[in-house]
PDB file of C-alpha atoms in Angstrom:
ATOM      1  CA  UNK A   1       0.000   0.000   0.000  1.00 57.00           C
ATOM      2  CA  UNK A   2       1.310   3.577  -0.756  1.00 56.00           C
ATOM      3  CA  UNK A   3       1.270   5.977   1.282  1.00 55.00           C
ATOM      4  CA  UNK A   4      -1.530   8.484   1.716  1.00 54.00           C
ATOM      5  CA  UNK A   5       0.688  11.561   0.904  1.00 56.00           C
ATOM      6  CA  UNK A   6       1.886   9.903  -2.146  1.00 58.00           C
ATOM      7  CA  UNK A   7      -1.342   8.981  -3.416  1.00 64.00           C
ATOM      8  CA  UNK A   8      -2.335  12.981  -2.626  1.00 56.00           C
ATOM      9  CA  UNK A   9       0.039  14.729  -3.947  1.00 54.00           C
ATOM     10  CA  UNK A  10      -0.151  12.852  -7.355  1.00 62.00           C
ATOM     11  CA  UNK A  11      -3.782  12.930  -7.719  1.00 58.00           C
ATOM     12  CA  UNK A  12      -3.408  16.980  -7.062  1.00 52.00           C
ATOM     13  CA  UNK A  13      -0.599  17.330  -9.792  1.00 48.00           C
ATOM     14  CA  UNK A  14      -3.081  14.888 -12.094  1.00 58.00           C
ATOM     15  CA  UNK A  15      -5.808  16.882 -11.701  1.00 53.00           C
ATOM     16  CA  UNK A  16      -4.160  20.460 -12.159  1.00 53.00           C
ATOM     17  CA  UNK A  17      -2.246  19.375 -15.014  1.00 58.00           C
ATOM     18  CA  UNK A  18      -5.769  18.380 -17.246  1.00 59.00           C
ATOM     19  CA  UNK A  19      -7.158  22.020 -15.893  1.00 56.00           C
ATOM     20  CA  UNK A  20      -3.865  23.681 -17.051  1.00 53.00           C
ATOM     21  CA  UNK A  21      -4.140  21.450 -20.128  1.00 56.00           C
ATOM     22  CA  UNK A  22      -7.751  22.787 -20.793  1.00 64.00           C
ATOM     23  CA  UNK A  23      -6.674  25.856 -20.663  1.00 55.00           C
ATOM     24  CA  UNK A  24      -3.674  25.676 -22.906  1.00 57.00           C
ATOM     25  CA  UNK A  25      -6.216  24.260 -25.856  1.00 65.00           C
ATOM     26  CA  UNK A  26      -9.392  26.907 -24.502  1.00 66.00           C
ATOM     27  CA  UNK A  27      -7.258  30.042 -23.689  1.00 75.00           C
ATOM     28  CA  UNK A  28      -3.934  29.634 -25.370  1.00 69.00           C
ATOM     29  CA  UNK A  29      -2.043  29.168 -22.285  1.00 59.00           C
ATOM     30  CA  UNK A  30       1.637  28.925 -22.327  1.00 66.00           C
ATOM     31  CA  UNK A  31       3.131  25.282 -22.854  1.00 59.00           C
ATOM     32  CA  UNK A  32       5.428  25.860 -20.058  1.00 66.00           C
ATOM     33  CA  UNK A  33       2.110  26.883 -17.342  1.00 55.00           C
ATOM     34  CA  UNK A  34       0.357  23.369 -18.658  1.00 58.00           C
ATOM     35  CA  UNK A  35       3.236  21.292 -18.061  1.00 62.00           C
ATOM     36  CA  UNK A  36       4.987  22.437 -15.217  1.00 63.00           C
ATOM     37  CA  UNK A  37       2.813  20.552 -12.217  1.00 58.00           C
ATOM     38  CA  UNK A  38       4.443  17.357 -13.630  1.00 57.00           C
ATOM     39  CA  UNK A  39       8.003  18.750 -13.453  1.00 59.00           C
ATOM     40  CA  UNK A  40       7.226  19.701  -9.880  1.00 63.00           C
ATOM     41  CA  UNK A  41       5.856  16.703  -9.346  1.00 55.00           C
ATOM     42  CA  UNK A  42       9.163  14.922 -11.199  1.00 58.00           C
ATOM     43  CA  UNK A  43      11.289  16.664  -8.352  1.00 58.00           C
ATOM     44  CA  UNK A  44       8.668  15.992  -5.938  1.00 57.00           C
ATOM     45  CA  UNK A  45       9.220  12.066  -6.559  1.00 58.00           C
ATOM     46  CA  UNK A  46      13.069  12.189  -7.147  1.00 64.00           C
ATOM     47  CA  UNK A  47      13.268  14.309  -3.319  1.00 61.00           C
ATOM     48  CA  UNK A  48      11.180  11.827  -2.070  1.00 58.00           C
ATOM     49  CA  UNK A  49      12.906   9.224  -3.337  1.00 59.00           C
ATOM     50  CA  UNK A  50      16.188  10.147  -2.544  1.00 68.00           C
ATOM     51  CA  UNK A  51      15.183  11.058   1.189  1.00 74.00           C
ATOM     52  CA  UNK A  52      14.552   8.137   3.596  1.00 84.00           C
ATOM     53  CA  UNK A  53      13.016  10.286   6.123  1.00 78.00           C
ATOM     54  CA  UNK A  54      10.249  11.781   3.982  1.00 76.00           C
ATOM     55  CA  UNK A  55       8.118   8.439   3.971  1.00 77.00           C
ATOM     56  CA  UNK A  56       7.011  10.181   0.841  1.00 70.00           C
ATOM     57  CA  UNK A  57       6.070   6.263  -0.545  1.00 79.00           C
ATOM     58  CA  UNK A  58       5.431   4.142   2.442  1.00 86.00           C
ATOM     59  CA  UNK A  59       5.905   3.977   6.366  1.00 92.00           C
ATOM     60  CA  UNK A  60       9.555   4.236   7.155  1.00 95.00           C
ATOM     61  CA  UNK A  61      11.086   3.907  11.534  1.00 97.00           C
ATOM     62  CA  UNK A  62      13.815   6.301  11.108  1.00 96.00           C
ATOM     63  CA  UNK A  63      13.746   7.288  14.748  1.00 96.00           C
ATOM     64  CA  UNK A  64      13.162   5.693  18.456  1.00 97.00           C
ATOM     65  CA  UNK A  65      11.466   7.792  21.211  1.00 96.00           C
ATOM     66  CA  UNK A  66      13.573  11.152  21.101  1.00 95.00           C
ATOM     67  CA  UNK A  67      12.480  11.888  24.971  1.00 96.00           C
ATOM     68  CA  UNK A  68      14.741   8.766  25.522  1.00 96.00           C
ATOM     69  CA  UNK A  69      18.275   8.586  25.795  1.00 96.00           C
ATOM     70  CA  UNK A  70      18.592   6.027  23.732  1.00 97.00           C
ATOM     71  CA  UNK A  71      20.557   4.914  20.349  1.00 98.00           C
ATOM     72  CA  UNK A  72      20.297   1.868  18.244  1.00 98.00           C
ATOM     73  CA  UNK A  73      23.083   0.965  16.299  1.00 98.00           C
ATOM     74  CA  UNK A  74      22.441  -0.520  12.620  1.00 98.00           C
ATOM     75  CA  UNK A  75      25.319  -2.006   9.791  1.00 98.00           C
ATOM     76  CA  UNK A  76      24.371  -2.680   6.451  1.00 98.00           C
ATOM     77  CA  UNK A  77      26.063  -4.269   3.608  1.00 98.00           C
ATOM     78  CA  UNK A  78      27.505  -7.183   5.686  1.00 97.00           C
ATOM     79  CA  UNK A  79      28.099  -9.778   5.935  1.00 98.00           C
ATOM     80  CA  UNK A  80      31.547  -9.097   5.408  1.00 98.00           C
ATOM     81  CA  UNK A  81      34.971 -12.051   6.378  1.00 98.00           C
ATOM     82  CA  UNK A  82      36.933  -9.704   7.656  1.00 98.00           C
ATOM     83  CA  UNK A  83      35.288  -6.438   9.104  1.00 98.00           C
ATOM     84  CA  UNK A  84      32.208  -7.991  10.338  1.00 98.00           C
ATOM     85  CA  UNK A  85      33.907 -10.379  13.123  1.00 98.00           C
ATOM     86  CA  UNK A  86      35.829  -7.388  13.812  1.00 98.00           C
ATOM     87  CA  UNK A  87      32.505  -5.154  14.775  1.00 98.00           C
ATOM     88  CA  UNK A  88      31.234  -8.614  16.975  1.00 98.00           C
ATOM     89  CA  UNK A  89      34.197  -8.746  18.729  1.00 98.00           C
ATOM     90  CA  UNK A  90      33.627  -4.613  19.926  1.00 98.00           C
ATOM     91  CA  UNK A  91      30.525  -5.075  20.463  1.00 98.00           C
ATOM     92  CA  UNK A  92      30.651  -7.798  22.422  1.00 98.00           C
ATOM     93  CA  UNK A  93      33.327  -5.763  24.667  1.00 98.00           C
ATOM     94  CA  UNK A  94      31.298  -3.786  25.746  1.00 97.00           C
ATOM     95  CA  UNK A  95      28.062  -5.771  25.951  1.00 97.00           C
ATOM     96  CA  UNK A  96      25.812  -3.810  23.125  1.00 98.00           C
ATOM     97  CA  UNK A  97      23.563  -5.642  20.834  1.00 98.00           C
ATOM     98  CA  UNK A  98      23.155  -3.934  17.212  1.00 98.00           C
ATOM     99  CA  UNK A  99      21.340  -4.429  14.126  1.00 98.00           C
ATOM    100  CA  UNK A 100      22.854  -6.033  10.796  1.00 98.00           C
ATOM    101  CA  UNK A 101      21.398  -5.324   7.510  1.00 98.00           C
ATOM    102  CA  UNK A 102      22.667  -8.372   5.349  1.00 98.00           C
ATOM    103  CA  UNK A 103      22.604  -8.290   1.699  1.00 98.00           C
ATOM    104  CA  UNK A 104      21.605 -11.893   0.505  1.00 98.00           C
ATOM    105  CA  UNK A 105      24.525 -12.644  -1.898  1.00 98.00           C
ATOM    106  CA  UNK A 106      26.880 -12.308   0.640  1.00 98.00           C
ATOM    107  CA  UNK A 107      25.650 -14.872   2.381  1.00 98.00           C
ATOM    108  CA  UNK A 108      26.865 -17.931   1.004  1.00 98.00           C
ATOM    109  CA  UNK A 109      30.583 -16.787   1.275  1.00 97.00           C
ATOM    110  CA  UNK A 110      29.958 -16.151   4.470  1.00 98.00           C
ATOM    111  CA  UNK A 111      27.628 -18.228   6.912  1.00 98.00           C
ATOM    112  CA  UNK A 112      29.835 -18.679   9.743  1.00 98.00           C
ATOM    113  CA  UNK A 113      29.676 -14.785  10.091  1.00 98.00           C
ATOM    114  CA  UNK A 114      26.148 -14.625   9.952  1.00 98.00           C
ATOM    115  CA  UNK A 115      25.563 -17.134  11.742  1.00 98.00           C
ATOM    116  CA  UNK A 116      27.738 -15.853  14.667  1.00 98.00           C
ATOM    117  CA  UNK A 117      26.045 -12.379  14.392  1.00 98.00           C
ATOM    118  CA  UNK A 118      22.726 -14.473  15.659  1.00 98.00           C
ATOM    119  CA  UNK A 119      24.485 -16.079  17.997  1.00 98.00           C
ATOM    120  CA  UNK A 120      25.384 -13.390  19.801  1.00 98.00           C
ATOM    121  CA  UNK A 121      21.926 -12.563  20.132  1.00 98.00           C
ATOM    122  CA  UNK A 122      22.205  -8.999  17.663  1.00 98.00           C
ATOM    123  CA  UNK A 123      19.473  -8.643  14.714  1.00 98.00           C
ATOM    124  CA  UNK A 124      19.726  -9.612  11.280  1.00 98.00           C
ATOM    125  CA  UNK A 125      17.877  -7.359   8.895  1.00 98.00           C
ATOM    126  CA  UNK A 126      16.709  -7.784   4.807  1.00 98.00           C
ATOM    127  CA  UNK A 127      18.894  -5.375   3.031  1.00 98.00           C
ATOM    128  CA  UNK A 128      17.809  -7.097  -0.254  1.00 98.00           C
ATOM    129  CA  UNK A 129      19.974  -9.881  -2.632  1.00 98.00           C
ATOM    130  CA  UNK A 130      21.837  -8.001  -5.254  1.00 97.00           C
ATOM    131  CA  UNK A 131      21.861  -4.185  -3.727  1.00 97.00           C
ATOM    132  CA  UNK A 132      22.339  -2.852  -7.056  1.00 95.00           C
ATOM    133  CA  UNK A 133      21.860   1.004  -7.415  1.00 92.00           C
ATOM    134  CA  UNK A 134      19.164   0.238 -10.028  1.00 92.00           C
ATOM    135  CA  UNK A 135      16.970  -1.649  -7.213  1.00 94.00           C
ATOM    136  CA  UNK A 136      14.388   1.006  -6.973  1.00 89.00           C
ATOM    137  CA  UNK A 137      13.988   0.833 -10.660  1.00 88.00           C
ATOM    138  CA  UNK A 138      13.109  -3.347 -10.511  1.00 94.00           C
ATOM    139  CA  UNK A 139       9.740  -4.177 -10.879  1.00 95.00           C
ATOM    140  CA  UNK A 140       7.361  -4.973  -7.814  1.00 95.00           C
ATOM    141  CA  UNK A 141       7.662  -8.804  -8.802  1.00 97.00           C
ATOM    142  CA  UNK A 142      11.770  -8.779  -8.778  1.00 97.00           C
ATOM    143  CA  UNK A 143      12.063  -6.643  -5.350  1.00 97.00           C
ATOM    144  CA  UNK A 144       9.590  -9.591  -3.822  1.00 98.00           C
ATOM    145  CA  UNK A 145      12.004 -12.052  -5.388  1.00 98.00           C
ATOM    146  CA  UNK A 146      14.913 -10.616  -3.884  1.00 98.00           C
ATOM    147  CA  UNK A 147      13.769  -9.905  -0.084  1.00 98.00           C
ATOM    148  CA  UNK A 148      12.074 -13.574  -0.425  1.00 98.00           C
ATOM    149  CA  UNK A 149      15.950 -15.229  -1.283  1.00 98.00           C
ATOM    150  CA  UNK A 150      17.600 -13.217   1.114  1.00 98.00           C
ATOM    151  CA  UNK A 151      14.758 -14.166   3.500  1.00 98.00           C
ATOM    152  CA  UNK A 152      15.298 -17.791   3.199  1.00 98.00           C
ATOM    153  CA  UNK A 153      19.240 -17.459   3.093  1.00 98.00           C
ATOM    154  CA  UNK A 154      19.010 -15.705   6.885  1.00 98.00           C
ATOM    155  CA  UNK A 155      16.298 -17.988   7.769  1.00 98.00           C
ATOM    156  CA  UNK A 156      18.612 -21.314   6.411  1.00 97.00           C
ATOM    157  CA  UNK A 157      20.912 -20.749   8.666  1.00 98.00           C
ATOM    158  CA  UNK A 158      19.726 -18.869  12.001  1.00 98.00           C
ATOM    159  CA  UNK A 159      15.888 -20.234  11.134  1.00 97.00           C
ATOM    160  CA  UNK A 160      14.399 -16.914  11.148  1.00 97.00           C
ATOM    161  CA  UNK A 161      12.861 -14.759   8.891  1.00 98.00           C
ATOM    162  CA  UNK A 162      13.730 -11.067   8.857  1.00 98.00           C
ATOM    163  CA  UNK A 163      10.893  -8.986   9.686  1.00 98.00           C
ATOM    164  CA  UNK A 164      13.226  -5.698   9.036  1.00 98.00           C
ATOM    165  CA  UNK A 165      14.269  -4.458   5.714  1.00 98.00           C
ATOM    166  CA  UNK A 166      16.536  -1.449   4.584  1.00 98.00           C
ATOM    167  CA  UNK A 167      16.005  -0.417   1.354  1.00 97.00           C
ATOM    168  CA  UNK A 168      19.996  -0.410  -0.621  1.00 95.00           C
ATOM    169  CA  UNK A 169      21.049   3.215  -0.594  1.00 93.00           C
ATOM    170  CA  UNK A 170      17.736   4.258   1.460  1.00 92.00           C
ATOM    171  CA  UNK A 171      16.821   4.907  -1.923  1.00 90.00           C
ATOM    172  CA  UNK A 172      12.803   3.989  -2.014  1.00 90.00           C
ATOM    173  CA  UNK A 173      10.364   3.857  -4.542  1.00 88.00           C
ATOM    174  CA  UNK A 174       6.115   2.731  -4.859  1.00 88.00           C
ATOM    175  CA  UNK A 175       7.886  -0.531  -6.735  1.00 91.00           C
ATOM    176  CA  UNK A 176       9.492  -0.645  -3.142  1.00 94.00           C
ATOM    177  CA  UNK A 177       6.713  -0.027  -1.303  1.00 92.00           C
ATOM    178  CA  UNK A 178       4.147  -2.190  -2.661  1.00 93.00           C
ATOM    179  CA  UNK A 179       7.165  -5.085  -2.905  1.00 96.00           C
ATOM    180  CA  UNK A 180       7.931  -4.531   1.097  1.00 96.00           C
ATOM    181  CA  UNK A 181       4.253  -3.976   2.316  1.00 94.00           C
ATOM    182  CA  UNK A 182       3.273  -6.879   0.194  1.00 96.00           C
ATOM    183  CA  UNK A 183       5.440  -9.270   2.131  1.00 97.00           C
ATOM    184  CA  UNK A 184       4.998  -7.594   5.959  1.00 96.00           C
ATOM    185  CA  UNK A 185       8.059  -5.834   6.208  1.00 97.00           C
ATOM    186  CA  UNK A 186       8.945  -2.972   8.580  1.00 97.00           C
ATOM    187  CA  UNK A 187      11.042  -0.828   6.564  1.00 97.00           C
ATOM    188  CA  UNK A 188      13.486   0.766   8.286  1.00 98.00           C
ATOM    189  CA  UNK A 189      15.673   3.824   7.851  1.00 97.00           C
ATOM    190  CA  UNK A 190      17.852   6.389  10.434  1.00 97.00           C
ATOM    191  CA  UNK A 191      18.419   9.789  12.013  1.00 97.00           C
ATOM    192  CA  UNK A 192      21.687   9.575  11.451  1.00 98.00           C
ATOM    193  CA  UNK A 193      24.174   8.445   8.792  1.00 97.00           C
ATOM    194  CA  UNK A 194      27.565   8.434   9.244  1.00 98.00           C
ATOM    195  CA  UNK A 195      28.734   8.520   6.107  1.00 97.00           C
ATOM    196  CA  UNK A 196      31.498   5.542   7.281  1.00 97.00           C
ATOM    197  CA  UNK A 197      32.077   4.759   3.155  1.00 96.00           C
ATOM    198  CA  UNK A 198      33.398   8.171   2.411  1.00 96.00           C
ATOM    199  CA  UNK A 199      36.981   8.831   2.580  1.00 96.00           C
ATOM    200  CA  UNK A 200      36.629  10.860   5.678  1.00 97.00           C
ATOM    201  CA  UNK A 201      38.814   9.726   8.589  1.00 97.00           C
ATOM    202  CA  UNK A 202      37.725   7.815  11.846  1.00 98.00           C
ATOM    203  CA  UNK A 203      38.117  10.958  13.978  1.00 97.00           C
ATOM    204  CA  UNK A 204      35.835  13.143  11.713  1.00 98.00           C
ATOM    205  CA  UNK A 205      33.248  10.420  11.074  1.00 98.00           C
ATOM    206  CA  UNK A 206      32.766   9.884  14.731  1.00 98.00           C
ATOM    207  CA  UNK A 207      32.723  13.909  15.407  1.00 98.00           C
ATOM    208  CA  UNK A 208      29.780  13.613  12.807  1.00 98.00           C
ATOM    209  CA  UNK A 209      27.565  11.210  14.677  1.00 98.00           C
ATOM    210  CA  UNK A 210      28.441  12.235  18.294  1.00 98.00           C
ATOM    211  CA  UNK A 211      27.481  16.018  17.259  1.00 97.00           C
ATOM    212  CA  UNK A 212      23.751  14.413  16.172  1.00 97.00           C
ATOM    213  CA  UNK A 213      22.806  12.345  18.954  1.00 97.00           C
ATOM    214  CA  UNK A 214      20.087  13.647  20.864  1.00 94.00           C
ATOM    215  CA  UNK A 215      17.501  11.062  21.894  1.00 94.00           C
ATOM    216  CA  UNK A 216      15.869   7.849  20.149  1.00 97.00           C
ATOM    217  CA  UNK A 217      18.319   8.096  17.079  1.00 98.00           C
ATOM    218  CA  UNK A 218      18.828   5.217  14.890  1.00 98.00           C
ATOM    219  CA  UNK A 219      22.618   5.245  13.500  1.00 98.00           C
ATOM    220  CA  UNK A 220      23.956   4.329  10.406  1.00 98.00           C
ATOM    221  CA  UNK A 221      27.157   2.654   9.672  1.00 98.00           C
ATOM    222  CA  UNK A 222      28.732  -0.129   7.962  1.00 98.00           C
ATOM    223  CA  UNK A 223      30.657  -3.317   8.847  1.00 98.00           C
ATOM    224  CA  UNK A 224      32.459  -3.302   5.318  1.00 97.00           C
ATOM    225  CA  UNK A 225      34.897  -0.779   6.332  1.00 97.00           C
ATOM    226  CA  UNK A 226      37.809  -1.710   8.521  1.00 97.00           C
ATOM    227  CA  UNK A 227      38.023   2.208   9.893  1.00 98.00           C
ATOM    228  CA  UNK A 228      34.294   1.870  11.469  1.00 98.00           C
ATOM    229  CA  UNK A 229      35.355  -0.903  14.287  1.00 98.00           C
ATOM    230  CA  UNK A 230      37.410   2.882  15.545  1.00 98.00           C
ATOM    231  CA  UNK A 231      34.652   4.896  15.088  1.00 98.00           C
ATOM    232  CA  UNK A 232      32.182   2.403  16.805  1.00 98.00           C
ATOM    233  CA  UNK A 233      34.465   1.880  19.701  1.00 98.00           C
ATOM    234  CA  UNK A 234      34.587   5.841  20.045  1.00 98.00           C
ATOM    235  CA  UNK A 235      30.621   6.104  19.495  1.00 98.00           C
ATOM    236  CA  UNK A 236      30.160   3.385  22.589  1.00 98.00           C
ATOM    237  CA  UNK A 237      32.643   5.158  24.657  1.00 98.00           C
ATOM    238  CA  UNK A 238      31.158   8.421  24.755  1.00 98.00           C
ATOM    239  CA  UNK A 239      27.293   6.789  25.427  1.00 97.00           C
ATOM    240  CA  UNK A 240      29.134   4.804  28.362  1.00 97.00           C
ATOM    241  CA  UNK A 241      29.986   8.084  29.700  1.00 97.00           C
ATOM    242  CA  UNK A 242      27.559  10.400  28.839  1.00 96.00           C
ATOM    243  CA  UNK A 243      24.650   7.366  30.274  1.00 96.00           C
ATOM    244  CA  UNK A 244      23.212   6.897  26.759  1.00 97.00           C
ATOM    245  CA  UNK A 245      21.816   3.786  26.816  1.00 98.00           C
ATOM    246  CA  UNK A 246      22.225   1.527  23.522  1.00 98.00           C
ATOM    247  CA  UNK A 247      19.115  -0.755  22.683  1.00 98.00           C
ATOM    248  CA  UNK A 248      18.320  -3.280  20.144  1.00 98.00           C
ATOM    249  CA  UNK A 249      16.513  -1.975  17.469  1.00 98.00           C
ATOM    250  CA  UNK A 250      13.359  -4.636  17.760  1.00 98.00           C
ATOM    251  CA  UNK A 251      13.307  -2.815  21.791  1.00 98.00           C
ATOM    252  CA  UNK A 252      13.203   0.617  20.466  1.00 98.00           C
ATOM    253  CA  UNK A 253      10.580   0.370  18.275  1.00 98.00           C
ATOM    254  CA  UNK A 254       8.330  -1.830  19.971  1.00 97.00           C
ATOM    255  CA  UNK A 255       8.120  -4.075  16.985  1.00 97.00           C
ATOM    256  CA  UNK A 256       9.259  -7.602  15.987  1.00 97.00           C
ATOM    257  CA  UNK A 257      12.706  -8.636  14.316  1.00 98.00           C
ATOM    258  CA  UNK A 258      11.185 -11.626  13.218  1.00 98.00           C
ATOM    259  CA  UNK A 259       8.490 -13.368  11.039  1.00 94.00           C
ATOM    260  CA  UNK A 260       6.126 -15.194  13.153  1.00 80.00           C
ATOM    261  CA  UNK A 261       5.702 -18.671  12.564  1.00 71.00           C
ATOM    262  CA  UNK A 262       1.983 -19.918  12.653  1.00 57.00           C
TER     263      UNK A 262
END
């Protein structure tokens, strides 16, 4: 199901755009006047797309409680040989639970990995098979395809379905939306993003994050990057001393990790 605002704002572009037709072929109206609700609407659709935390398409958590304070870490793109055991072995340190967002085709290469991140009791997420940048552009049908493999990849080896799914970029799409809210999923996004792929340094990165959180934020990072087990370790020092507590994802939201069996 699309979202209500979606369905709005395209209806009111539809509907102005035959008026400022009818005038164009009654009045003589400029072109450029008859035409221009759908290039609004064009950037409309490519903002929304672009921006996780519009939930222009569909229902997106980006954010816990912000009257908590609270964080919930997240990775994508795992898993990964080397850098994911790397972020378990941090986390585990210092006795924090986070969220992976596995894409599927890693998973074969690497079960041991994601089967230890279950394990050690953190979340595994749906961060779809191929995470191409053309995924938004994949028809509903393919996008169902892909969180179904992926879904039966995590669940062949921990025996659970993901009940989470990131979208690959945070790029979404109504292709995405139906796909996801088709097949039950919570989509999930953040309130903060770390920007761990760029080439920024550990030091700067972590200045990034720490200068965001404020209550009930959901961070972004990625354990594909050898320089983000540094920035973690920095992130869960200063919420050890400044008393922000760090929950599990399924805890802040108040909604299940999992598929429910019947």
């Amino acid at each position: 199901m699309l979202s209500l605002g979606f369905k709005f704002y395209r209806a009111f572009f539809l509907v102005l755009t035959g008026l400022l037709l009818a005038l164009h072929f009654y009045t003589g109206l400029a072109w450029i006047w008859a035409v221009l609700p759908l290039f609004l609407f064009g950037g409309m659709i490519a903002w929304g797309s672009s921006n996780i935390s519009s939930q222009f398409f569909m229902k997106i958590y980006c954010k816990g409680d912000a009257s908590k304070k609270q964080i919930a870490l997240t990775f994508d793109d795992g898993p990964h040989a080397e850098v994911t055991p790397l972020i378990l072995e941090t986390l585990k340190k210092y006795g924090v639970k986070a969220t992976f967002f596995v894409i599927g085709k890693n998973i074969p290469e690497n079960p041991r990995v994601l089967d230890r991140i279950h394990s050690e009791g953190h979340l595994i997420g749906n961060h779809s098979f191929s995470h191409v940048n053309t995924f938004a552009f994949k028809s509903v049908k393919v996008v169902k395809n892909e969180l179904k493999h992926t879904n039966l990849l995590v669940a062949g080896i921990t025996g659970k379905e993901p009940a989470f799914f990131r979208p690959p970029f945070g790029v979404t799409s109504p292709r995405i939306a139906q796909a996801a809210n088709k097949l039950g999923f919570k989509t999930i996004g953040w309130s903060i993003r770390s920007l761990d792929t760029t080439s920024d340094s550990a030091e700067k990165i972590t200045e990034r994050v720490l200068s965001q959180i404020k209550g009930g934020e959901i961070i972004l990072l990625h354990d594909t990057f050898l320089k983000t087990r540094e920035v973690l370790e920095n992130i869960l020092i200063y919420c050890q001393n400044q008393n922000v507590e760090i929950v599990p994802l399924d805890k802040m939201l108040a909604e299940k990790a999992y598929v429910k069996k019947n």
